[in-house]
Coordinates of C-alpha atoms in Angstrom, one line a residue:
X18 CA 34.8 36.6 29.0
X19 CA 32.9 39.5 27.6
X20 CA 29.8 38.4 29.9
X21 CA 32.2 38.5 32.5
X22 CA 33.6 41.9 32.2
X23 CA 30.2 43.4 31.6
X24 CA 28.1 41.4 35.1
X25 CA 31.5 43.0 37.2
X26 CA 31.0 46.7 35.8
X27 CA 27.4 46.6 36.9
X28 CA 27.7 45.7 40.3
X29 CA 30.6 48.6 40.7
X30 CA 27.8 50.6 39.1
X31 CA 25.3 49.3 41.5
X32 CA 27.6 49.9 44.4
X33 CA 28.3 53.4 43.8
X34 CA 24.7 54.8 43.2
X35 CA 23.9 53.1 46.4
X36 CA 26.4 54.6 48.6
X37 CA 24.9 57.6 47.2
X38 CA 22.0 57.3 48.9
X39 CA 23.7 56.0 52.4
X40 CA 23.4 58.4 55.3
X41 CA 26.6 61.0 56.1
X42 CA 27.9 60.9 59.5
X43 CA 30.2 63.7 59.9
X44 CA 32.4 63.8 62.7
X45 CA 31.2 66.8 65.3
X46 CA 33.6 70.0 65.9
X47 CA 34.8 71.0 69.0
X48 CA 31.6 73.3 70.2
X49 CA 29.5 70.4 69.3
X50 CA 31.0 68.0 72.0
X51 CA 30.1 67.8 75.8
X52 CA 33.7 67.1 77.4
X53 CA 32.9 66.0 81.0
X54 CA 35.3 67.0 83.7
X55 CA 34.0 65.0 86.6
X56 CA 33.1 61.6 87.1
X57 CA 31.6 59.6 89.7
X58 CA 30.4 56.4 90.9
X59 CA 28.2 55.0 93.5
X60 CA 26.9 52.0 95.2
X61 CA 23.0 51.1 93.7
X62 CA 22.6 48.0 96.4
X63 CA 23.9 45.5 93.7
X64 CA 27.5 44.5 93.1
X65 CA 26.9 43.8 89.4
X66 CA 25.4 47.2 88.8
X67 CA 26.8 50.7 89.2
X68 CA 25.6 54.1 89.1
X69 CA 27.4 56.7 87.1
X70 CA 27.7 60.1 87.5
X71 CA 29.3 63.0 85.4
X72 CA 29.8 66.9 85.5
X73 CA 30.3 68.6 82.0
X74 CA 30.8 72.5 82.6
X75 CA 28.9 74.1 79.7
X76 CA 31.0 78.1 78.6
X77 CA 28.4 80.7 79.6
X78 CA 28.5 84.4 78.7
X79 CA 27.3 84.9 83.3
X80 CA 30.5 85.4 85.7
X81 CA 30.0 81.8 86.3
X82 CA 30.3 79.1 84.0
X83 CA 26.9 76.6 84.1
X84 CA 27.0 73.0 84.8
X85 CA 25.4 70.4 83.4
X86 CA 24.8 66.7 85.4
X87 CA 23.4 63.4 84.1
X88 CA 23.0 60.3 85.9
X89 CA 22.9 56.4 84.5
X90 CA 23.1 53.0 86.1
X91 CA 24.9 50.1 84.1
X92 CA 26.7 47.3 84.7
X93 CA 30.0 48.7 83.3
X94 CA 30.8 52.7 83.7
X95 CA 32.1 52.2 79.5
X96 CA 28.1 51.3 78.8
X97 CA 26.2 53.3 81.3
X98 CA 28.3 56.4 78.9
X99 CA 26.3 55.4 76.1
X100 CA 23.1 55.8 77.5
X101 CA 24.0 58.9 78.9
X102 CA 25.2 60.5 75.7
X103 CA 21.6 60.1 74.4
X104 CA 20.4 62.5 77.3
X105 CA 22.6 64.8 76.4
X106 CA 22.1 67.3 73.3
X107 CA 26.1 67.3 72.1
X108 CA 28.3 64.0 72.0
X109 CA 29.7 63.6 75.2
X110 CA 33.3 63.1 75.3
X111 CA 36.2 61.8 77.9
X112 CA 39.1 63.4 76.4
X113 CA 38.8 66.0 79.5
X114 CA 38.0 64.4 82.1
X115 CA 39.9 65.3 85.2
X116 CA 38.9 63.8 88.4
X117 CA 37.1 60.3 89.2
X118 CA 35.1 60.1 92.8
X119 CA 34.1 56.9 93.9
X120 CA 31.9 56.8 96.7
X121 CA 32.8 54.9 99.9
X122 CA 30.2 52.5 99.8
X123 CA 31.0 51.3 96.6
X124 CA 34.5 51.0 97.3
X125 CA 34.2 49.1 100.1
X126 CA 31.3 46.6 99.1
X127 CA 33.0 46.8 95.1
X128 CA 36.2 47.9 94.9
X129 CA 37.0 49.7 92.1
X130 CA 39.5 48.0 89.9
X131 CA 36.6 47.6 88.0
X132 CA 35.7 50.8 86.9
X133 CA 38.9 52.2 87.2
X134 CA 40.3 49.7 84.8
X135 CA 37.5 50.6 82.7
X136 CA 38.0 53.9 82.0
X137 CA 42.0 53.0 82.1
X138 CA 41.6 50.9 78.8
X139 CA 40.2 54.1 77.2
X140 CA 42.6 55.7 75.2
X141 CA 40.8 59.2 75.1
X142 CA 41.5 59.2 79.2
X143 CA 44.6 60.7 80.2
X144 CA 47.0 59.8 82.6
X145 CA 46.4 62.3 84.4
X146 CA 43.1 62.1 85.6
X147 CA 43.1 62.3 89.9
X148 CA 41.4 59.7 91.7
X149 CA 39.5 60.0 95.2
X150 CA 37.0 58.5 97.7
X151 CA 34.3 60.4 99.0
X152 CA 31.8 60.4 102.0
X153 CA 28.3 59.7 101.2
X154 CA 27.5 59.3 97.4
X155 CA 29.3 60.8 94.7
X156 CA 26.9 62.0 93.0
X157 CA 25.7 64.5 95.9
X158 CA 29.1 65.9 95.9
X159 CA 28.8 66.2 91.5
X160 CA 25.2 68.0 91.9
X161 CA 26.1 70.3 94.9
X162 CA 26.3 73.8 94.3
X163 CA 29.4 75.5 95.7
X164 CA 29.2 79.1 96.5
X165 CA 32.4 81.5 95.8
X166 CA 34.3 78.6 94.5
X167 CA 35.2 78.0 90.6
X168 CA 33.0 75.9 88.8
X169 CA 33.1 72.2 90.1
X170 CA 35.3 70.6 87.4
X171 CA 38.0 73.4 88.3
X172 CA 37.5 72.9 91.8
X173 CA 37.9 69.3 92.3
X174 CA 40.7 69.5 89.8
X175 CA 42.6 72.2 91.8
X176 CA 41.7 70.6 94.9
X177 CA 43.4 67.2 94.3
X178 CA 46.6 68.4 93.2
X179 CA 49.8 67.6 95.0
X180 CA 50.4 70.5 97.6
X181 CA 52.7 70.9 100.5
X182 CA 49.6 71.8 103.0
X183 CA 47.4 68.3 102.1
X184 CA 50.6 66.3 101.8
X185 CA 49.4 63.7 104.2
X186 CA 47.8 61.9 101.1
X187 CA 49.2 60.1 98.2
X188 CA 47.4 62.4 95.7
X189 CA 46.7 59.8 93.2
X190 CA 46.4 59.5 89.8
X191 CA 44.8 56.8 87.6
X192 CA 48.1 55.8 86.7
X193 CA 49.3 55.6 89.9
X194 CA 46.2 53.4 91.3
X195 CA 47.3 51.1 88.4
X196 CA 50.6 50.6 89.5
X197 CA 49.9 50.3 93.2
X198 CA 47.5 47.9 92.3
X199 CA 49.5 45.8 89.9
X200 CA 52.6 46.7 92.4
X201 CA 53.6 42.8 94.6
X202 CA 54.7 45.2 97.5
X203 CA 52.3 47.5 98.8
X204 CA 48.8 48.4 99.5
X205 CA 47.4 51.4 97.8
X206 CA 46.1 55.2 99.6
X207 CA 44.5 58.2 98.3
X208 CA 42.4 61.4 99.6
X209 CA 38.8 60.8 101.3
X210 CA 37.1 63.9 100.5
X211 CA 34.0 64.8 102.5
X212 CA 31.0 68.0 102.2
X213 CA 31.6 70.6 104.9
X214 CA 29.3 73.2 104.2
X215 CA 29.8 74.8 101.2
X216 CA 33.3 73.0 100.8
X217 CA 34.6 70.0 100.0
X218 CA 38.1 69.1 102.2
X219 CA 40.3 66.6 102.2
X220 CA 39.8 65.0 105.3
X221 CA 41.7 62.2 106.0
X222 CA 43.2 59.2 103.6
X223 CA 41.0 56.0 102.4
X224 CA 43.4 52.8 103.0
X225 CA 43.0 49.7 100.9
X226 CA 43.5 46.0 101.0
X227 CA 44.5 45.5 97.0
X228 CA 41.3 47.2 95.7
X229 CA 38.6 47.6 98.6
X230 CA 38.8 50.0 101.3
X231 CA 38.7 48.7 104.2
X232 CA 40.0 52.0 106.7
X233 CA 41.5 55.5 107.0
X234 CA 44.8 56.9 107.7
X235 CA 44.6 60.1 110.1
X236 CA 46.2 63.1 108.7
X237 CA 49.3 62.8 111.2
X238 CA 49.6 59.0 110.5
X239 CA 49.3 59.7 106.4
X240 CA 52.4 62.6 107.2
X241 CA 54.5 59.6 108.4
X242 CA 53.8 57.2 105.7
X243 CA 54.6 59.7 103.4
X244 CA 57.8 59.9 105.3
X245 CA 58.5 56.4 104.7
X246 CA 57.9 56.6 101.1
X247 CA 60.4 59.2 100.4
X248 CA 58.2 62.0 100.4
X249 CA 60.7 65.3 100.3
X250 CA 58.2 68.0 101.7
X251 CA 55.9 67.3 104.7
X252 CA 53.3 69.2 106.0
X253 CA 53.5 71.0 109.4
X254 CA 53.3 68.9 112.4
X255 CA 52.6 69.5 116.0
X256 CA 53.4 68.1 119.2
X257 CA 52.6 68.2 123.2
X258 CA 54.0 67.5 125.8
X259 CA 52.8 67.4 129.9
X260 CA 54.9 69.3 131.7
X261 CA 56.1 67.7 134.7
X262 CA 56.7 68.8 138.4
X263 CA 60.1 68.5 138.2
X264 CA 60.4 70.4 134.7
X265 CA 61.8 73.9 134.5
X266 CA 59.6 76.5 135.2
X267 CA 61.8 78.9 135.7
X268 CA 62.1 80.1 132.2
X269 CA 58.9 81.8 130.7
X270 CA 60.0 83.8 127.5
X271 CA 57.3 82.1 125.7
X272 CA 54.4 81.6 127.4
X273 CA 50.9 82.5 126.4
X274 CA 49.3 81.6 129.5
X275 CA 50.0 84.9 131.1
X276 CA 47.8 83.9 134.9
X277 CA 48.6 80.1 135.2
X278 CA 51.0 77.8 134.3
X279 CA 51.3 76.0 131.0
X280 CA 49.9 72.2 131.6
X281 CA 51.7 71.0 128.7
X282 CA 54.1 72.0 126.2
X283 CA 53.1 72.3 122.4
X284 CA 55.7 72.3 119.4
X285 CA 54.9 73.1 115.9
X286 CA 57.4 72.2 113.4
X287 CA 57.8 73.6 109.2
X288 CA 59.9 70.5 107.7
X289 CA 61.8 72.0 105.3
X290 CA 63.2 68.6 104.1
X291 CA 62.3 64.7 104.9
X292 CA 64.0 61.5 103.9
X293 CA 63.1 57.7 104.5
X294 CA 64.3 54.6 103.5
X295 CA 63.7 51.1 104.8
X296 CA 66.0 48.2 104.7
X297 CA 65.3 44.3 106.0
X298 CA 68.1 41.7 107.0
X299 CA 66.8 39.5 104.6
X300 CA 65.9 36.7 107.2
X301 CA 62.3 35.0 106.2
X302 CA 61.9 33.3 109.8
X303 CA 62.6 36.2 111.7
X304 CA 62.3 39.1 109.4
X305 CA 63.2 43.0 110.9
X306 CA 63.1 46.1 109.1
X307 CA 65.4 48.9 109.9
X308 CA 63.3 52.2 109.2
X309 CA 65.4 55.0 109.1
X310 CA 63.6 58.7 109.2
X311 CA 65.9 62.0 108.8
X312 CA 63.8 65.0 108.9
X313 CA 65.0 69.1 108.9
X314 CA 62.6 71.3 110.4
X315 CA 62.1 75.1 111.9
X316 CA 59.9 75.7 115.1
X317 CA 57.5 77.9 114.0
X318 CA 55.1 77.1 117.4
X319 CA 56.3 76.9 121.1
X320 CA 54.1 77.3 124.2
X321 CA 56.0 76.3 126.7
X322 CA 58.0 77.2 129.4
X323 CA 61.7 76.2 128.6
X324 CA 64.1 78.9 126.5
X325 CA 64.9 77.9 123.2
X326 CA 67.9 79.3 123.0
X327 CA 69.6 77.3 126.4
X328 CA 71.4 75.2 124.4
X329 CA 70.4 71.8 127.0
X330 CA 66.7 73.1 127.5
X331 CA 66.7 72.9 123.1
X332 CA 68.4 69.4 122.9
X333 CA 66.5 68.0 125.3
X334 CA 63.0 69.4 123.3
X335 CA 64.6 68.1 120.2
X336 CA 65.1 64.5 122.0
X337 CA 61.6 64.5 123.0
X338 CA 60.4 65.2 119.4
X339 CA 61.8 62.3 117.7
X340 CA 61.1 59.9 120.5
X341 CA 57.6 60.9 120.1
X342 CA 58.2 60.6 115.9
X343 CA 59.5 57.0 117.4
X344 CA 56.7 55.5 119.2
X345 CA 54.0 56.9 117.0
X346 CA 55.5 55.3 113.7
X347 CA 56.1 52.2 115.6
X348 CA 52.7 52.2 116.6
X349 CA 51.7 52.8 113.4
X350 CA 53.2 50.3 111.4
X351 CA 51.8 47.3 114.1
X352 CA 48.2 48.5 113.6
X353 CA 48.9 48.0 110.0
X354 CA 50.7 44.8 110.3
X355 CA 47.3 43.3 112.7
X356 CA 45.1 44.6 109.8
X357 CA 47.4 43.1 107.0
X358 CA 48.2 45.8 105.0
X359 CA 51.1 47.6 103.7
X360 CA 50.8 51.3 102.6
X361 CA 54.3 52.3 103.6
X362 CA 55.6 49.5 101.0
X363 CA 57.6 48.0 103.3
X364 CA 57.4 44.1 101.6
X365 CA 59.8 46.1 98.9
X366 CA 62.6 46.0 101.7
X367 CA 61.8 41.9 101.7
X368 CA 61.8 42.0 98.0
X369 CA 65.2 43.1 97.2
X370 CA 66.6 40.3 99.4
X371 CA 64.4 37.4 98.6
X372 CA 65.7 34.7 96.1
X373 CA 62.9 33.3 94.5
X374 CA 59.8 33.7 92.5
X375 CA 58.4 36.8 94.4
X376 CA 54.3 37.1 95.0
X377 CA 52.1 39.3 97.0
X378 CA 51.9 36.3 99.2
X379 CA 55.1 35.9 99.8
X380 CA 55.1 39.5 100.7
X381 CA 52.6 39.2 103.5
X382 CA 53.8 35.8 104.8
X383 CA 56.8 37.8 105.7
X384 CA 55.4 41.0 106.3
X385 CA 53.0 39.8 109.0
X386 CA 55.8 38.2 111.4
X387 CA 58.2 41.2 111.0
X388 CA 59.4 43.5 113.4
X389 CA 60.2 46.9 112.9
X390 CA 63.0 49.2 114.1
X391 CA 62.2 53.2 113.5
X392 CA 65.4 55.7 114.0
X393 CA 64.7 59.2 113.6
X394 CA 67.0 61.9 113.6
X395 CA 65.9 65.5 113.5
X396 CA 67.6 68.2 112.8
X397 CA 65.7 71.4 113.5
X398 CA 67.8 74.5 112.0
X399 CA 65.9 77.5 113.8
X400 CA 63.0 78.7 115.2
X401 CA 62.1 82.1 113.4
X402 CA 61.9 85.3 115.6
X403 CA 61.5 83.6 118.9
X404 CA 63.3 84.1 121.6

């Protein structure tokens, strides 16, 4: 028993002069860690691998904050981080990262549930962080240098978020991606940012089938989408119209074409409110969905020949508008139908009536054979200082 007692006491003893001598790791402060703001991802020619970029803005005592790049290729973005954290002299960090760009390429030959479900399962990645797709290769748009604009990680992050102006695009987050891509009623959209010059703009809006892009949306068809998904504010819109022979031409209070006469007739609307909402008859043989669009807008924009305030001359304009609204969003939605997709979540419509176990499949077997009927009424509530 004694024996015992006395063999446990020298292997505590043993145990504790050796963690003596084991190496200290301490845990690095705050101006010891490299938090990256940006980062991106591109195609390397093989589907297994993928080339990782990231942007860590470094505090600089200059006007303008430096920025430091570094570029890995892995098979999963979570590894290619490791070997980049041994280029780097600090420990780099995720905990402020901002803004993911994935490079069209890669999207479209890839997808990217992959990586974004990659950096998703990391809990130091916020919620937050804004996804987009970008011409040409991410990493370009990470190493540029940008001339009177904030430093890159500021710009990209200020760029992405929601505004009235670039409303034409689901401005999405990683969270967001994850639920349109986990979502049995819908196809998911976000901003396809492109190099102009010293600027980077959102152009247009990447379309996907589940998690490849496969197209764009144009700025004016991403407005109506929007519409459709219950977007509030819209961004200005504009519309023309040939002026025919037997048109008035009488009344020229607005004309800017002082020596000839106006060939056609452009509106600019400010919508100051937008609703949509979609509903289906429930029929899965012949399925129809009843789209109904109510929009408020001002006239900020009128070049043609008519006077706004005739009260006939204004209904009739404000006729033309949504029939215009009309076709285009019918137009629209069959282009998206022939290509099988579903941005405008219309499948949801289906959803709500079907009795069953419900599937994306399900979705599109009905989706595909649907028809669609689009009502807009707009309401345009004045028209500023002109006459």
């Amino acid at each position: 028993m004694r024996g015992g007692f006395l063999f446990l006491m020298l292997i505590l003893a043993g145990a504790i002069s050796l963690s003596g001598c084991a190496p200290q790791f301490e845990r690095p402060s705050l101006e010891d860690m490299a938090m990256i703001g940006v980062i991106g991802f591109d195609f390397t020619g093989n589907t297994a691998e993928v080339k990782v970029s990231v942007s860590i803005p470094i505090p600089s005592s200059k006007e303008r904050e430096v920025t430091q790049s570094y570029t890995a290729v892995s098979e999963v973005a979570s590894e290619a981080l490791v070997g980049l954290s041994t280029m780097a002299e600090q420990s780099m960090s995720l905990s402020q990262l901002r803004v993911i760009l994935i490079s069209e390429e890669y999207a479209r030959k890839v997808g990217i549930n992959k990586v974004i479900l990659d950096l998703y399962r990391n809990p130091i990645v916020g919620e937050n962080v804004f996804v987009a797709i970008v011409k040409g290769r991410a990493e370009d748009v990470i190493k540029a240098t940008y001339e009177h604009k904030p430093e890159l990680n500021t710009y990209l992050n200020y760029l992405l978020r929601p505004r009235v102006e670039t409303a034409f695009s689901s401005f999405t987050t990683i969270k967001d991606f994850v639920f349109m891509l986990t979502c049995d009623c819908g196809d998911p959209n976000m901003p396809y940012l492109m190099r102009k010059a010293n600027d980077v703009i959102v152009s247009k809006v990447a379309l996907f089938h589940r998690d490849k892009m496969i197209g764009f949306l144009s700025q004016r068809e991403g407005k109506l989408v929007q519409a459709m998904l219950g977007k509030r504010r819209l961004p200005r819109m504009s519309f023309h119209f040939p002026i025919t022979p037997t048109g008035s031409s009488t009344h020229l209070v607005n004309r800017i074409e002082s020596n000839a006469e106006q060939k056609s007739e452009q509106v600019v609307l400010d919508f100051v409110w937008a609703k949509g909402r979609a509903r289906s008859n429930g029929s899965q043989t012949n399925p129809r969905v009843h789209i109904k669009l109510e929009m408020r807008a001002t006239i900020v924009g009128y070049t043609g020949n008519d006077s706004l305030d005739n009260k006939a001359q204004f209904e009739a304009l404000r006729r033309k508008i949504e029939g215009q609204i009309k076709k285009e969003a019918v137009a629209m939605l069959l282009r998206f139908q022939k290509a099988g997709v579903d941005p405008a979540q219309l499948e949801e419509s289906f959803r709500q009536k079907y009795r069953g176990k419900w599937d994306r499949t399900v979705g599109m077997r009905i989706y595909e054979k649907a028809g669609f009927d689009v009502d807009v009424s707009m309401e345009i509530i004045a028209f500023g200082t002109m006459n």
